[in-house]
Coordinates of C-alpha atoms and ligand atoms in Angstrom, one line a residue:
M14 CA 0.0 0.0 0.0
M15 CA 2.9 2.3 0.6
R16 CA 4.2 1.6 -2.8
E17 CA 0.7 2.1 -4.3
H18 CA 0.6 5.5 -2.5
N19 CA 3.8 6.6 -4.1
R20 CA 2.8 5.3 -7.5
V21 CA -0.5 7.2 -7.3
A22 CA 1.2 10.3 -6.0
G23 CA 3.7 10.1 -9.0
E24 CA 0.9 9.8 -11.5
L25 CA -1.0 12.7 -9.9
K26 CA 2.0 14.9 -10.2
R27 CA 2.3 14.1 -13.9
L28 CA -1.3 15.0 -14.4
N29 CA -1.5 18.1 -12.2
K30 CA 1.9 19.8 -12.4
H31 CA 0.5 22.8 -10.5
W32 CA -0.3 20.7 -7.3
N33 CA 2.0 21.1 -4.3
D34 CA 3.2 18.3 -2.0
E35 CA 0.3 18.6 0.4
Q36 CA -2.3 18.3 -2.5
L37 CA -0.4 15.3 -4.0
F38 CA -0.2 13.6 -0.6
Q39 CA -3.8 14.2 0.4
N40 CA -5.3 13.1 -2.9
A41 CA -3.1 10.0 -3.1
R42 CA -4.0 9.1 0.4
R43 CA -7.7 9.5 -0.4
I44 CA -7.5 7.3 -3.5
V45 CA -5.4 4.5 -1.7
T46 CA -7.8 4.5 1.2
A47 CA -10.7 4.0 -1.2
I48 CA -8.9 1.2 -3.0
N49 CA -8.2 -0.5 0.3
Q50 CA -11.8 -0.2 1.4
H51 CA -13.0 -1.6 -2.0
V52 CA -10.6 -4.6 -2.0
T53 CA -11.4 -5.4 1.7
Y54 CA -15.2 -5.4 1.3
N55 CA -15.3 -6.7 -2.3
E56 CA -12.8 -9.5 -2.2
W57 CA -11.7 -10.3 1.3
L58 CA -14.8 -10.0 3.6
P59 CA -16.9 -12.4 1.5
R60 CA -14.3 -15.1 1.9
V61 CA -13.9 -14.5 5.7
L62 CA -17.7 -14.2 6.5
G63 CA -19.4 -16.0 3.6
W64 CA -22.1 -14.4 1.6
N65 CA -24.9 -15.0 4.1
A66 CA -23.2 -13.0 6.8
V67 CA -22.2 -10.3 4.2
N68 CA -25.9 -9.9 3.4
L69 CA -27.0 -10.1 7.0
Y70 CA -24.7 -7.3 8.1
E71 CA -25.4 -5.3 4.9
L72 CA -21.8 -5.3 3.8
N73 CA -22.5 -5.5 0.1
L74 CA -20.9 -2.8 -2.0
L75 CA -22.9 -0.8 -4.5
P76 CA -22.2 -1.7 -8.2
E77 CA -22.8 1.9 -9.2
G78 CA -23.8 5.3 -7.8
Y79 CA -23.5 6.8 -4.4
S80 CA -24.4 5.3 -1.0
E81 CA -26.9 7.1 1.2
D82 CA -26.2 4.8 4.2
Y83 CA -24.0 7.3 6.1
D84 CA -25.3 7.7 9.7
A85 CA -23.9 10.7 11.5
Y86 CA -25.1 9.3 14.9
C87 CA -23.3 5.9 14.9
N88 CA -19.8 5.2 16.1
P89 CA -17.0 4.1 13.7
T90 CA -14.4 3.3 16.3
V91 CA -13.0 -0.2 16.8
L92 CA -14.7 -2.4 19.4
N93 CA -12.7 -3.8 22.2
E94 CA -14.0 -7.3 21.2
F95 CA -12.9 -6.8 17.6
G96 CA -9.3 -6.4 18.8
I97 CA -9.5 -10.0 20.0
A98 CA -11.9 -11.5 17.4
F99 CA -9.8 -10.2 14.5
R100 CA -6.9 -12.3 15.8
F101 CA -8.5 -15.3 14.1
G102 CA -5.8 -14.7 11.5
H103 CA -3.2 -16.2 13.9
S104 CA -4.7 -19.6 13.2
L105 CA -4.2 -19.2 9.4
L106 CA -0.4 -18.8 9.7
K107 CA 1.9 -21.4 8.2
P108 CA 5.2 -22.1 9.9
S109 CA 7.1 -20.6 6.9
L110 CA 6.4 -18.5 3.8
E111 CA 7.1 -20.3 0.5
R112 CA 9.2 -18.4 -2.1
M113 CA 8.5 -18.8 -5.8
D114 CA 10.4 -17.7 -8.9
G115 CA 9.0 -16.2 -12.1
I116 CA 7.8 -19.6 -13.3
F117 CA 6.3 -20.5 -9.9
A118 CA 9.0 -23.0 -9.0
K119 CA 9.8 -23.2 -5.3
R120 CA 12.9 -21.4 -4.1
N121 CA 14.8 -22.6 -1.0
P122 CA 14.9 -22.1 1.8
P123 CA 11.4 -20.9 2.6
V124 CA 11.1 -18.0 5.1
K125 CA 10.7 -19.6 8.5
L126 CA 8.7 -17.2 10.8
S127 CA 10.8 -17.6 14.0
E128 CA 14.0 -16.8 12.0
H129 CA 12.7 -13.4 10.9
F130 CA 10.9 -11.8 13.8
F131 CA 12.4 -8.3 14.2
N132 CA 14.7 -9.1 11.3
P133 CA 13.3 -7.9 7.9
D134 CA 16.7 -7.6 6.2
L135 CA 15.8 -10.4 3.9
L136 CA 13.2 -8.1 2.2
Y137 CA 16.1 -6.0 0.9
Q138 CA 17.4 -8.8 -1.3
P139 CA 16.6 -8.2 -4.9
G140 CA 13.5 -10.1 -6.1
M141 CA 12.7 -11.4 -2.6
L142 CA 9.4 -9.5 -2.1
D143 CA 8.2 -10.8 -5.5
E144 CA 9.2 -14.4 -4.5
I145 CA 7.3 -14.1 -1.2
I146 CA 4.2 -12.6 -2.9
R147 CA 4.2 -15.3 -5.5
G148 CA 4.3 -17.9 -2.7
L149 CA 1.6 -16.2 -0.7
T150 CA -0.8 -16.1 -3.7
T151 CA 0.0 -19.7 -4.7
V152 CA 0.1 -21.7 -1.5
S153 CA -3.0 -22.3 0.6
M154 CA -3.3 -21.0 4.2
E155 CA -3.7 -23.2 7.3
T156 CA -7.2 -24.2 8.3
L157 CA -9.0 -21.9 10.8
D158 CA -9.3 -24.1 13.9
Q159 CA -8.0 -24.4 17.5
F160 CA -4.4 -25.0 16.3
L161 CA -1.8 -22.3 15.8
T162 CA 1.6 -23.1 14.4
D163 CA 4.4 -23.9 16.9
E164 CA 6.4 -21.0 15.3
V165 CA 4.1 -18.6 17.2
T166 CA 3.0 -20.7 20.2
N167 CA 6.6 -21.6 21.2
H168 CA 9.0 -19.5 19.2
L169 CA 7.4 -16.0 19.0
F170 CA 10.1 -13.4 19.3
E171 CA 12.5 -16.1 20.5
D172 CA 16.1 -15.2 21.3
K173 CA 18.0 -18.1 19.7
R174 CA 20.7 -17.8 22.3
Q175 CA 18.3 -18.4 25.1
P176 CA 16.4 -21.7 25.1
F177 CA 12.7 -21.5 25.8
S178 CA 12.6 -17.7 25.4
G179 CA 9.9 -17.8 22.8
L180 CA 6.4 -16.4 23.7
D181 CA 3.0 -18.1 23.1
L182 CA 0.7 -16.0 20.9
A183 CA -2.4 -17.9 21.8
A184 CA -1.7 -17.3 25.5
L185 CA -1.1 -13.6 24.7
N186 CA -4.4 -13.3 22.9
I187 CA -6.3 -14.9 25.8
Q188 CA -4.6 -12.8 28.4
R189 CA -5.1 -9.6 26.3
G190 CA -8.8 -10.3 26.3
R191 CA -8.8 -10.6 30.0
D192 CA -6.7 -7.4 30.4
H193 CA -9.3 -5.6 28.4
G194 CA -12.1 -6.8 30.6
L195 CA -13.9 -8.7 27.9
Q196 CA -16.9 -10.8 28.8
P197 CA -16.6 -14.6 28.5
Y198 CA -17.4 -16.3 25.2
N199 CA -20.8 -17.4 26.5
E200 CA -22.0 -13.7 26.9
Y201 CA -21.1 -13.0 23.3
R202 CA -23.0 -16.0 22.2
A203 CA -26.1 -14.5 23.8
L204 CA -25.4 -11.1 22.2
C205 CA -25.0 -12.7 18.8
N206 CA -28.3 -14.5 18.9
L207 CA -26.9 -17.9 19.7
T208 CA -28.3 -19.8 22.8
R209 CA -26.5 -19.0 26.1
A210 CA -24.9 -22.4 27.0
R211 CA -25.8 -23.7 30.5
S212 CA -23.4 -26.7 30.1
F213 CA -20.6 -27.6 27.8
D214 CA -22.9 -29.9 25.9
D215 CA -25.1 -26.9 24.9
L216 CA -22.2 -25.8 22.6
H217 CA -22.7 -28.8 20.3
R218 CA -24.5 -26.8 17.5
E219 CA -21.5 -24.5 17.0
I220 CA -18.6 -26.6 18.2
A221 CA -17.6 -30.2 17.3
R222 CA -17.9 -32.9 20.0
P223 CA -14.2 -33.7 20.4
V224 CA -13.4 -30.0 20.8
I225 CA -16.1 -29.7 23.5
E226 CA -14.5 -32.6 25.3
R227 CA -11.2 -30.7 25.3
M228 CA -12.9 -27.6 26.6
K229 CA -14.3 -29.7 29.5
R230 CA -10.7 -30.7 30.4
T231 CA -9.4 -27.1 30.1
Y232 CA -12.1 -25.0 31.7
A233 CA -14.0 -25.6 35.0
H234 CA -17.2 -24.1 33.7
V235 CA -18.7 -23.2 30.3
D236 CA -18.9 -19.5 31.5
D237 CA -15.1 -19.5 31.9
I238 CA -14.3 -20.0 28.2
D239 CA -12.5 -16.9 26.8
L240 CA -13.8 -15.1 23.7
F241 CA -10.6 -15.9 21.7
T242 CA -10.8 -19.6 22.5
G243 CA -14.6 -20.0 22.0
G244 CA -14.7 -18.0 18.8
L245 CA -11.8 -19.8 17.2
I246 CA -13.2 -23.3 17.8
E247 CA -16.6 -22.7 16.3
T248 CA -17.4 -24.5 13.1
P249 CA -17.1 -22.0 10.2
L250 CA -20.1 -20.2 8.7
H251 CA -21.3 -21.5 5.4
G252 CA -18.8 -20.4 2.7
G253 CA -16.7 -18.5 5.3
L254 CA -13.7 -19.0 7.6
V255 CA -15.0 -17.8 11.0
G256 CA -17.8 -19.2 13.1
P257 CA -21.0 -17.3 14.1
T258 CA -19.6 -15.4 17.2
F259 CA -16.5 -14.0 15.4
G260 CA -18.7 -13.5 12.3
C261 CA -21.1 -11.4 14.4
T262 CA -18.2 -9.4 15.9
L263 CA -16.6 -8.8 12.6
G264 CA -19.9 -8.1 10.8
I265 CA -20.9 -5.4 13.3
Q266 CA -17.4 -3.8 13.2
F267 CA -17.2 -3.7 9.4
R268 CA -20.8 -2.4 9.2
N269 CA -19.8 0.4 11.6
L270 CA -16.6 1.2 9.6
R271 CA -18.7 1.6 6.5
C272 CA -21.8 3.4 7.7
C273 CA -20.4 5.6 10.4
D274 CA -17.5 7.0 8.4
R275 CA -18.1 10.3 6.7
F276 CA -15.2 9.7 4.4
W277 CA -16.3 6.2 3.3
Y278 CA -15.5 6.0 -0.4
E279 CA -19.0 5.4 -1.7
N280 CA -20.5 8.3 0.2
A281 CA -22.6 10.9 -1.5
D282 CA -21.6 14.0 0.6
P283 CA -20.9 16.6 -2.0
L284 CA -18.1 18.1 0.1
V285 CA -15.9 15.0 0.1
R286 CA -17.2 12.6 -2.5
F287 CA -15.5 11.3 -5.5
T288 CA -17.1 12.2 -8.9
D289 CA -19.3 9.5 -10.3
P290 CA -16.7 8.6 -13.1
Q291 CA -13.9 8.5 -10.4
L292 CA -15.9 6.1 -8.3
T293 CA -16.4 3.9 -11.3
E294 CA -12.6 3.7 -11.7
I295 CA -12.1 2.8 -8.0
R296 CA -14.6 0.0 -8.4
K297 CA -12.5 -1.7 -11.1
V298 CA -9.5 -2.3 -8.9
T299 CA -8.6 -5.8 -7.5
L300 CA -5.8 -7.0 -5.2
S301 CA -4.3 -8.8 -8.2
K302 CA -3.9 -5.5 -10.1
L303 CA -2.4 -3.8 -6.9
L304 CA 0.2 -6.6 -6.7
C305 CA 0.9 -6.3 -10.4
D306 CA 1.4 -2.6 -10.2
N307 CA 3.6 -2.6 -7.1
C308 CA 5.8 -5.8 -7.2
D309 CA 9.1 -5.5 -9.0
Y310 CA 8.9 -8.1 -11.8
V311 CA 5.5 -9.8 -11.4
E312 CA 4.0 -10.1 -14.9
S313 CA 0.9 -12.2 -14.2
E314 CA -1.6 -12.9 -11.4
Q315 CA -4.7 -15.0 -11.0
W316 CA -7.9 -12.9 -11.3
S317 CA -8.8 -13.5 -7.7
V318 CA -5.7 -13.6 -5.5
F319 CA -7.5 -14.7 -2.4
D320 CA -8.4 -17.9 -4.2
L321 CA -5.8 -20.4 -5.4
P322 CA -4.9 -20.3 -9.0
D323 CA -6.8 -22.7 -11.3
P324 CA -6.4 -23.0 -15.1
F325 CA -10.2 -22.9 -15.6
L326 CA -11.8 -21.2 -12.5
N327 CA -9.1 -18.7 -11.6
P328 CA -6.4 -18.6 -14.3
R329 CA -3.3 -16.5 -14.1
V330 CA -3.5 -13.7 -16.6
S331 CA -1.1 -11.0 -17.8
C332 CA -1.0 -8.0 -15.6
R333 CA -1.9 -5.9 -18.7
D334 CA -5.3 -7.6 -18.9
L335 CA -6.3 -6.8 -15.4
P336 CA -8.5 -3.6 -15.0
G337 CA -7.1 -0.8 -12.8
V338 CA -7.9 2.8 -11.9
N339 CA -7.5 5.3 -14.7
L340 CA -6.0 8.3 -12.8
E341 CA -6.6 10.6 -15.8
L342 CA -10.0 11.2 -14.1
W343 CA -8.1 13.0 -11.3
K344 CA -6.7 15.6 -13.7
E345 CA -7.9 18.8 -12.3
R346 CA -9.8 21.1 -14.6
V347 CA -8.6 24.6 -15.1
S348 CA -11.5 25.5 -17.3
C349 CA -14.6 24.1 -19.0
G350 CA -15.4 24.4 -22.7
V351 CA -19.1 24.9 -23.5
G352 CA -19.7 25.3 -27.2
K353 CA -17.4 28.1 -28.2
T354 CA -17.1 29.6 -24.7
N355 CA -14.3 28.8 -22.3
I356 CA -15.1 29.2 -18.6
D357 CA -12.4 29.3 -15.9
I358 CA -12.8 26.9 -13.0
S359 CA -15.3 28.3 -10.4
G360 CA -16.3 31.0 -12.9
A361 CA -19.7 31.5 -14.5
E362 CA -20.5 32.8 -18.0
R363 CA -23.7 33.5 -20.0
I364 CA -23.1 31.2 -22.9
S365 CA -26.2 32.5 -24.7
P366 CA -28.8 35.2 -23.9
C367 CA -30.9 32.9 -21.6
V368 CA -28.4 30.2 -20.4
M369 CA -25.8 30.6 -17.7
C370 CA -23.0 28.0 -17.1
T371 CA -20.7 27.5 -14.1
C372 CA -17.5 25.6 -14.4
T373 CA -17.2 23.1 -11.4
K374 CA -14.6 20.5 -10.7
E375 CA -17.0 17.9 -12.1
G376 CA -17.5 19.8 -15.4
P377 CA -19.9 22.6 -16.6
V378 CA -23.3 23.0 -14.9
C379 CA -25.7 25.1 -17.0
Q380 CA -29.1 26.5 -16.0
S381 CA -31.9 28.5 -17.8
L382 CA -32.3 32.1 -16.8
K383 CA -35.7 33.5 -15.9
I384 CA -36.2 36.6 -18.1
D385 CA -38.2 39.3 -16.3
N386 CA -38.2 41.8 -19.1
C387 CA -37.9 40.6 -22.7
F388 CA -37.5 44.1 -24.1
H389 CA -34.5 44.7 -21.9
L390 CA -33.1 41.5 -23.3
A391 CA -33.7 42.7 -26.8
Q392 CA -31.7 45.8 -26.2
S393 CA -28.7 43.7 -25.2
Y394 CA -28.7 40.8 -27.6
S395 CA -29.1 40.5 -31.4
P396 CA -32.4 39.0 -32.8
E397 CA -30.5 36.0 -34.1
S398 CA -28.9 35.1 -30.8
I399 CA -32.3 35.4 -29.0
L400 CA -34.1 33.4 -31.7
N401 CA -31.4 30.7 -31.6
D402 CA -31.8 30.3 -27.9
H403 CA -34.6 27.9 -27.1
V404 CA -34.9 29.1 -23.5
C405 CA -35.4 32.8 -24.7
K406 CA -37.9 31.7 -27.3
V407 CA -40.1 29.9 -24.8
Q408 CA -40.2 32.9 -22.5
C409 CA -40.3 35.9 -24.9
A410 CA -42.1 34.9 -28.1
F411 CA -45.4 35.7 -26.4
A412 CA -44.3 39.2 -25.3
F413 CA -43.0 40.1 -28.7
R414 CA -46.1 38.9 -30.5
A415 CA -48.3 40.9 -28.1
F416 CA -46.4 44.1 -28.8
P417 CA -45.7 44.0 -32.6
Q418 CA -45.2 47.8 -32.6
V419 CA -41.8 47.2 -30.9
A420 CA -40.8 45.4 -34.1
T421 CA -41.8 48.3 -36.4
Q422 CA -40.0 51.0 -34.5
D423 CA -36.7 52.1 -36.1
S424 CA -34.8 51.7 -32.9
N425 CA -36.1 48.2 -32.5
Q426 CA -33.4 45.6 -33.3
L427 CA -35.7 42.5 -33.1
G428 CA -37.8 42.0 -36.1
F429 CA -40.0 39.5 -34.3
A430 CA -43.2 40.8 -35.7
N431 CA -42.2 39.6 -39.2
S432 CA -41.4 36.1 -38.1
Ligands
HEM520 C1 3.4 -13.8 11.2 C2 2.2 -13.3 11.4 C3 1.7 -12.7 12.7 C4 2.4 -12.5 13.9 C5 3.8 -12.9 14.3 C6 1.5 -11.8 14.8 C7 1.8 -11.5 16.1 C8 1.0 -10.7 16.9 C9 1.3 -10.2 18.2 C10 2.7 -10.5 18.9 C11 0.3 -9.5 18.7 C12 0.2 -8.8 20.0 C13 -0.2 -9.8 21.0 C14 -0.5 -9.2 22.4 O1 0.5 -9.0 23.1 O2 -1.6 -9.0 22.7 C15 -0.7 -9.5 17.6 C16 -1.9 -8.8 17.7 C17 -2.9 -8.8 16.8 N1 -2.8 -9.6 15.6 FE1 -1.3 -10.6 14.9 N2 0.3 -11.6 14.1 C18 0.4 -12.1 12.9 C19 -0.6 -12.2 11.9 C20 -1.9 -11.7 12.1 C21 -3.0 -11.9 11.2 C22 -2.9 -12.6 9.8 C23 -4.0 -11.2 11.7 C24 -5.4 -11.1 11.2 C25 -5.9 -11.5 10.0 C26 -3.6 -10.7 13.0 C27 -4.4 -9.9 13.8 C28 -4.0 -9.3 15.0 C29 -4.8 -8.4 15.7 C30 -6.2 -7.8 15.3 C31 -4.1 -8.1 16.9 C32 -4.5 -7.1 17.9 C33 -3.9 -5.7 17.6 C34 -4.3 -4.6 18.6 O3 -5.3 -4.7 19.2 O4 -3.5 -3.7 18.7 N3 -2.3 -11.0 13.2 N4 -0.3 -10.2 16.6

C-alpha cells in the first residue's frame, strides 16, 4: 500500500503539475484509502464471513452510484471485542512462507517465521518481495481451527541464544482479552443470537464434539471459556472461515466502519465525495492489479488472489489484462469548454442570452435564466442570438407577439413581428 501510495502520487504529479506536495499527498491518500476499502469489502470479507453474513450485516458494496447509508449518529471506532476476534488470522499462519520464482517453481529455503521476527533484512534482497508474494498467492493458508503453528506458540520473538525464550501468541491473545475486561465467550453467544450455554454440551451446534471434550478438560465451567478460545473453535459459517460469534463481531465492526465514516469511499456527501466517473474507476481495482502494479517483476496474477490459481476457474492472466484505476480522471480542470465559450474553474458565463453556465470541478453546470423583461433582453442581444436560444424563445415569443409595434420602431433591433 505504501508503494501504491507513491505510485499514485507520482501519476497525480504528472497529471497536475501545479499541485503542491500537500495536495499530492492528500489526494493519493484518499485514493489509496478508497482502494483499500474496496478490496477489503469486495474481495476479502466475503471469503472470511461467507455471503450469508455479508448480506445479513449489509456489507454488500454498490455496483454503481453513491451510497446514502452514512449515519452521523453511529460510532466508527474499533470495538474492544474486535481487537480479539480479529486475531483469528493467527490460526491461518503457516510455519514458513514459501518463495517462488518467475515460473512459480519453489525457491529454497522458505522464510521460517521464527527466524525473521524483528529481522526484515531479507526483504532488501533483490526479487525477494516478489518471491514471497508469489508464494503467498499460490500456496494455501492453514485451516482456521483451534491450532496455531508452533512457530508462534513456542517461538514467538524467540532469542535463539536463550532456550525456551519464545512467547506463546495464543496465550497472549487470551490474556489480552482478560486485560481488556472482555466478557466470557458465553456472553457474546447470547449477544450474537446464539443460545447462552448452560453446560458444555449446549455448545454442540457450533462446536464439534471432540473439541467440546477438550474444553471440558481445560475450563472448569462453560462460562469460563475466553472469547478468543470459544470464537476460534466454532465451526465456520457456510462459505466463510470464521464461526457465528466471530462472524457477528466482525460483521458489526465492518458495518460500523462503513456506515459511520463520513469519508467512506461510496458516500454521497458533495463536500468529500469522488465524482461518479472516479468512483467507477475505483470499483474496477482488484488486489491482483495492486500486486501487479507494485511488485518489482511480477507479470501475471490469477484474477482473484484470495483464491488459489486454477487453469479454468481462476487462471493467471497477464497484468496488462487486469483492469485498474485510470487516474486521468483526477486531472484537475482549469477550465470548461461549453460550445465556443471557455469558462475558468469556479467561474460563470452566460453562454447564450438565456443560459448561464458555471465551471465546477466535475464539469460545466448550466441553467436556464428567468427573463423578467424581454424588451431589456432585446436591447442587449441580437435578434439571431435570441431566436437561436430555445430558452429565450419559450419565455419571450409571447411578449414580442403581443407588442408587434416594438418590431416596427426604427430603434427596435428585433424584427420578431415579421417572423
Ligand atoms: C506472522 C504473522 C503474525 C504474527 C507474528 C502476529 C503477532 C501478533 C502479536 C505478537 C500481537 C500482540 C499480542 C499481544 O500481546 O496482545 C498481535 C496482535 C494482533 N494480531 Fe497478529 N500476528 C500475525 C498475523 C496476524 C494476522 C494474519 C491477523 C489477522 C488477520 C492478525 C491480527 C491481529 C490483531 C487484530 C491483533 C491485535 C492488535 C491490537 O489490538 O492492537 N495478526 N499479533
